[in-house]
PDB file of C-alpha atoms in Angstrom:
ATOM      1  CA  GLN A  54     -19.795   0.959 -17.345  1.00 83.00           C
ATOM      2  CA  VAL A  55     -17.215   0.299 -14.669  1.00 90.00           C
ATOM      3  CA  GLN A  56     -14.148  -1.632 -15.758  1.00 96.00           C
ATOM      4  CA  LEU A  57     -11.647  -3.293 -13.463  1.00 97.00           C
ATOM      5  CA  VAL A  58      -8.249  -4.449 -14.671  1.00 97.00           C
ATOM      6  CA  GLU A  59      -5.957  -6.494 -12.452  1.00 98.00           C
ATOM      7  CA  SER A  60      -2.191  -6.622 -12.776  1.00 98.00           C
ATOM      8  CA  GLY A  61       0.830  -7.780 -10.818  1.00 98.00           C
ATOM      9  CA  GLY A  62       0.305 -11.517 -10.730  1.00 96.00           C
ATOM     10  CA  GLY A  63       2.909 -14.129 -11.556  1.00 97.00           C
ATOM     11  CA  LEU A  64       4.937 -17.082 -10.375  1.00 98.00           C
ATOM     12  CA  VAL A  65       6.845 -16.759  -7.106  1.00 97.00           C
ATOM     13  CA  GLN A  66       8.407 -19.004  -4.508  1.00 98.00           C
ATOM     14  CA  ALA A  67       6.896 -19.662  -1.119  1.00 98.00           C
ATOM     15  CA  GLY A  68       7.742 -16.919   1.331  1.00 98.00           C
ATOM     16  CA  SER A  69       7.856 -14.252  -1.366  1.00 98.00           C
ATOM     17  CA  SER A  70       5.701 -11.178  -1.806  1.00 98.00           C
ATOM     18  CA  LEU A  71       3.535  -9.841  -4.601  1.00 98.00           C
ATOM     19  CA  ARG A  72       1.412  -6.768  -4.976  1.00 98.00           C
ATOM     20  CA  LEU A  73      -1.720  -6.957  -7.065  1.00 98.00           C
ATOM     21  CA  SER A  74      -3.226  -3.813  -8.510  1.00 98.00           C
ATOM     22  CA  CYS A  75      -6.762  -3.182  -9.695  1.00 97.00           C
ATOM     23  CA  ALA A  76      -7.261  -0.140 -11.893  1.00 97.00           C
ATOM     24  CA  ALA A  77     -10.856   1.089 -12.029  1.00 95.00           C
ATOM     25  CA  SER A  78     -12.434   3.234 -14.712  1.00 93.00           C
ATOM     26  CA  GLY A  79     -15.883   4.323 -15.812  1.00 90.00           C
ATOM     27  CA  GLY A  80     -17.274   5.351 -12.441  1.00 83.00           C
ATOM     28  CA  THR A  81     -16.767   7.555  -9.416  1.00 85.00           C
ATOM     29  CA  PHE A  82     -14.057   5.674  -7.592  1.00 84.00           C
ATOM     30  CA  THR A  83     -14.950   6.905  -4.134  1.00 82.00           C
ATOM     31  CA  SER A  84     -18.514   5.632  -4.559  1.00 84.00           C
ATOM     32  CA  PHE A  85     -17.366   2.042  -4.478  1.00 89.00           C
ATOM     33  CA  GLY A  86     -16.214  -0.475  -1.978  1.00 92.00           C
ATOM     34  CA  PHE A  87     -13.722  -2.993  -3.345  1.00 94.00           C
ATOM     35  CA  GLY A  88     -12.895  -6.578  -2.700  1.00 96.00           C
ATOM     36  CA  TRP A  89     -10.429  -9.228  -3.718  1.00 98.00           C
ATOM     37  CA  PHE A  90     -11.504 -12.803  -4.274  1.00 98.00           C
ATOM     38  CA  ARG A  91      -9.657 -15.886  -5.439  1.00 98.00           C
ATOM     39  CA  GLN A  92     -10.467 -19.170  -7.071  1.00 98.00           C
ATOM     40  CA  ALA A  93      -8.187 -22.178  -7.003  1.00 96.00           C
ATOM     41  CA  PRO A  94      -8.587 -24.994  -9.562  1.00 92.00           C
ATOM     42  CA  GLY A  95     -11.615 -27.116  -8.774  1.00 94.00           C
ATOM     43  CA  LYS A  96     -12.731 -24.890  -5.933  1.00 96.00           C
ATOM     44  CA  ASP A  97     -15.285 -22.165  -5.380  1.00 97.00           C
ATOM     45  CA  ARG A  98     -14.371 -18.513  -5.521  1.00 97.00           C
ATOM     46  CA  ASP A  99     -13.502 -17.330  -2.019  1.00 98.00           C
ATOM     47  CA  PHE A 100     -13.400 -13.959  -0.351  1.00 98.00           C
ATOM     48  CA  VAL A 101      -9.908 -12.659   0.401  1.00 98.00           C
ATOM     49  CA  ALA A 102     -10.165  -9.024   1.498  1.00 98.00           C
ATOM     50  CA  ALA A 103     -12.371  -5.953   1.222  1.00 96.00           C
ATOM     51  CA  ILE A 104     -12.049  -2.253   1.786  1.00 94.00           C
ATOM     52  CA  HIS A 105     -14.777   0.227   2.576  1.00 87.00           C
ATOM     53  CA  TRP A 106     -15.398   3.178   0.248  1.00 77.00           C
ATOM     54  CA  THR A 107     -14.012   5.529   2.868  1.00 74.00           C
ATOM     55  CA  ALA A 108     -10.989   3.260   3.313  1.00 62.00           C
ATOM     56  CA  GLY A 109     -11.663   3.415   7.026  1.00 71.00           C
ATOM     57  CA  LYS A 110     -12.517  -0.255   7.288  1.00 91.00           C
ATOM     58  CA  THR A 111     -10.867  -3.356   5.942  1.00 94.00           C
ATOM     59  CA  PHE A 112     -11.830  -6.983   6.189  1.00 95.00           C
ATOM     60  CA  TYR A 113      -9.842 -10.165   5.657  1.00 97.00           C
ATOM     61  CA  ALA A 114     -10.358 -13.867   5.376  1.00 98.00           C
ATOM     62  CA  ASP A 115      -8.790 -15.720   8.287  1.00 98.00           C
ATOM     63  CA  SER A 116      -6.464 -17.530   5.905  1.00 97.00           C
ATOM     64  CA  VAL A 117      -4.731 -14.304   4.849  1.00 98.00           C
ATOM     65  CA  LYS A 118      -5.041 -12.167   7.966  1.00 98.00           C
ATOM     66  CA  GLY A 119      -1.647 -10.831   8.988  1.00 97.00           C
ATOM     67  CA  ARG A 120      -0.099 -11.613   5.607  1.00 98.00           C
ATOM     68  CA  PHE A 121      -2.215  -9.658   3.105  1.00 98.00           C
ATOM     69  CA  THR A 122      -3.093  -5.981   3.142  1.00 98.00           C
ATOM     70  CA  ILE A 123      -5.738  -4.280   1.031  1.00 97.00           C
ATOM     71  CA  SER A 124      -5.470  -0.569   0.335  1.00 95.00           C
ATOM     72  CA  ARG A 125      -6.759   2.014  -2.087  1.00 92.00           C
ATOM     73  CA  ASP A 126      -5.393   5.139  -3.725  1.00 92.00           C
ATOM     74  CA  ASN A 127      -8.334   7.340  -4.616  1.00 88.00           C
ATOM     75  CA  ALA A 128      -6.107   9.709  -6.599  1.00 91.00           C
ATOM     76  CA  LYS A 129      -5.045   6.847  -8.874  1.00 94.00           C
ATOM     77  CA  ASN A 130      -8.386   5.005  -8.938  1.00 93.00           C
ATOM     78  CA  THR A 131      -6.501   1.904  -7.903  1.00 95.00           C
ATOM     79  CA  VAL A 132      -6.925  -0.776  -5.280  1.00 96.00           C
ATOM     80  CA  TYR A 133      -4.008  -2.885  -4.110  1.00 97.00           C
ATOM     81  CA  LEU A 134      -3.530  -6.236  -2.471  1.00 98.00           C
ATOM     82  CA  GLN A 135      -0.121  -6.593  -0.877  1.00 98.00           C
ATOM     83  CA  MET A 136       0.585 -10.278  -0.336  1.00 98.00           C
ATOM     84  CA  ASN A 137       3.461 -11.274   1.918  1.00 98.00           C
ATOM     85  CA  SER A 138       4.714 -14.629   3.140  1.00 98.00           C
ATOM     86  CA  LEU A 139       3.007 -16.348   0.251  1.00 98.00           C
ATOM     87  CA  LYS A 140       2.197 -20.027   0.554  1.00 98.00           C
ATOM     88  CA  PRO A 141       1.515 -22.653  -2.127  1.00 97.00           C
ATOM     89  CA  GLU A 142      -2.113 -22.697  -0.983  1.00 97.00           C
ATOM     90  CA  ASP A 143      -2.411 -19.060  -2.057  1.00 98.00           C
ATOM     91  CA  THR A 144      -2.159 -20.231  -5.655  1.00 98.00           C
ATOM     92  CA  ALA A 145      -5.314 -19.139  -7.464  1.00 98.00           C
ATOM     93  CA  VAL A 146      -6.815 -16.740  -9.942  1.00 98.00           C
ATOM     94  CA  TYR A 147      -7.371 -13.482  -8.101  1.00 98.00           C
ATOM     95  CA  TYR A 148     -10.293 -11.233  -8.941  1.00 98.00           C
ATOM     96  CA  CYS A 149     -10.945  -7.617  -8.123  1.00 98.00           C
ATOM     97  CA  ALA A 150     -14.557  -6.610  -7.548  1.00 97.00           C
ATOM     98  CA  ALA A 151     -16.448  -3.386  -6.875  1.00 95.00           C
ATOM     99  CA  ARG A 152     -19.794  -2.646  -5.284  1.00 93.00           C
ATOM    100  CA  HIS A 153     -21.811   0.528  -5.001  1.00 90.00           C
ATOM    101  CA  VAL A 154     -22.182   2.305  -1.679  1.00 83.00           C
ATOM    102  CA  GLY A 155     -24.768   0.442   0.353  1.00 83.00           C
ATOM    103  CA  SER A 156     -24.897  -2.552  -1.979  1.00 87.00           C
ATOM    104  CA  ARG A 157     -24.564  -5.998  -0.465  1.00 87.00           C
ATOM    105  CA  ASP A 158     -23.386  -7.623  -3.658  1.00 93.00           C
ATOM    106  CA  TYR A 159     -20.432  -6.903  -5.883  1.00 95.00           C
ATOM    107  CA  ASP A 160     -21.631  -5.342  -9.096  1.00 92.00           C
ATOM    108  CA  TYR A 161     -18.467  -5.384 -11.191  1.00 95.00           C
ATOM    109  CA  TRP A 162     -15.654  -7.882 -11.625  1.00 97.00           C
ATOM    110  CA  GLY A 163     -12.259  -7.893 -13.241  1.00 98.00           C
ATOM    111  CA  GLN A 164     -11.080 -10.600 -15.585  1.00 97.00           C
ATOM    112  CA  GLY A 165      -8.833 -12.193 -12.985  1.00 98.00           C
ATOM    113  CA  ILE A 166      -5.093 -12.683 -12.735  1.00 98.00           C
ATOM    114  CA  GLN A 167      -3.066 -15.784 -11.974  1.00 98.00           C
ATOM    115  CA  VAL A 168      -0.916 -16.043  -8.877  1.00 98.00           C
ATOM    116  CA  THR A 169       1.170 -19.179  -8.553  1.00 98.00           C
ATOM    117  CA  VAL A 170       3.272 -19.926  -5.488  1.00 98.00           C
ATOM    118  CA  SER A 171       5.778 -22.738  -5.780  1.00 97.00           C
ATOM    119  CA  SER A 172       7.026 -24.703  -2.796  1.00 94.00           C
TER     120      SER A 172
END
């Protein structure tokens, strides 16, 4: 059973930076693609960023492009989301997710971590 544990969230001021981490266990790390999603109060969960299992490709939502960077460290079984120039509208619970090679859907999800950006 694959487990994903997020860390690094918190309360910051607008314009600040945070780095979220997602530690994966219970599977072969390089067999998975990873994504970050977020859900603000009263809203649906939205895609934020994704990284291919080979780390050769990354994808971003338009709202975070140029400000957020997703990366992975296969030696540490960890995926990161570096968030710069944070805005109040980035406030949400952020979720890490993993999907098997070739899968269209995400098979595993973390418990989520709160990020709050004050104005």
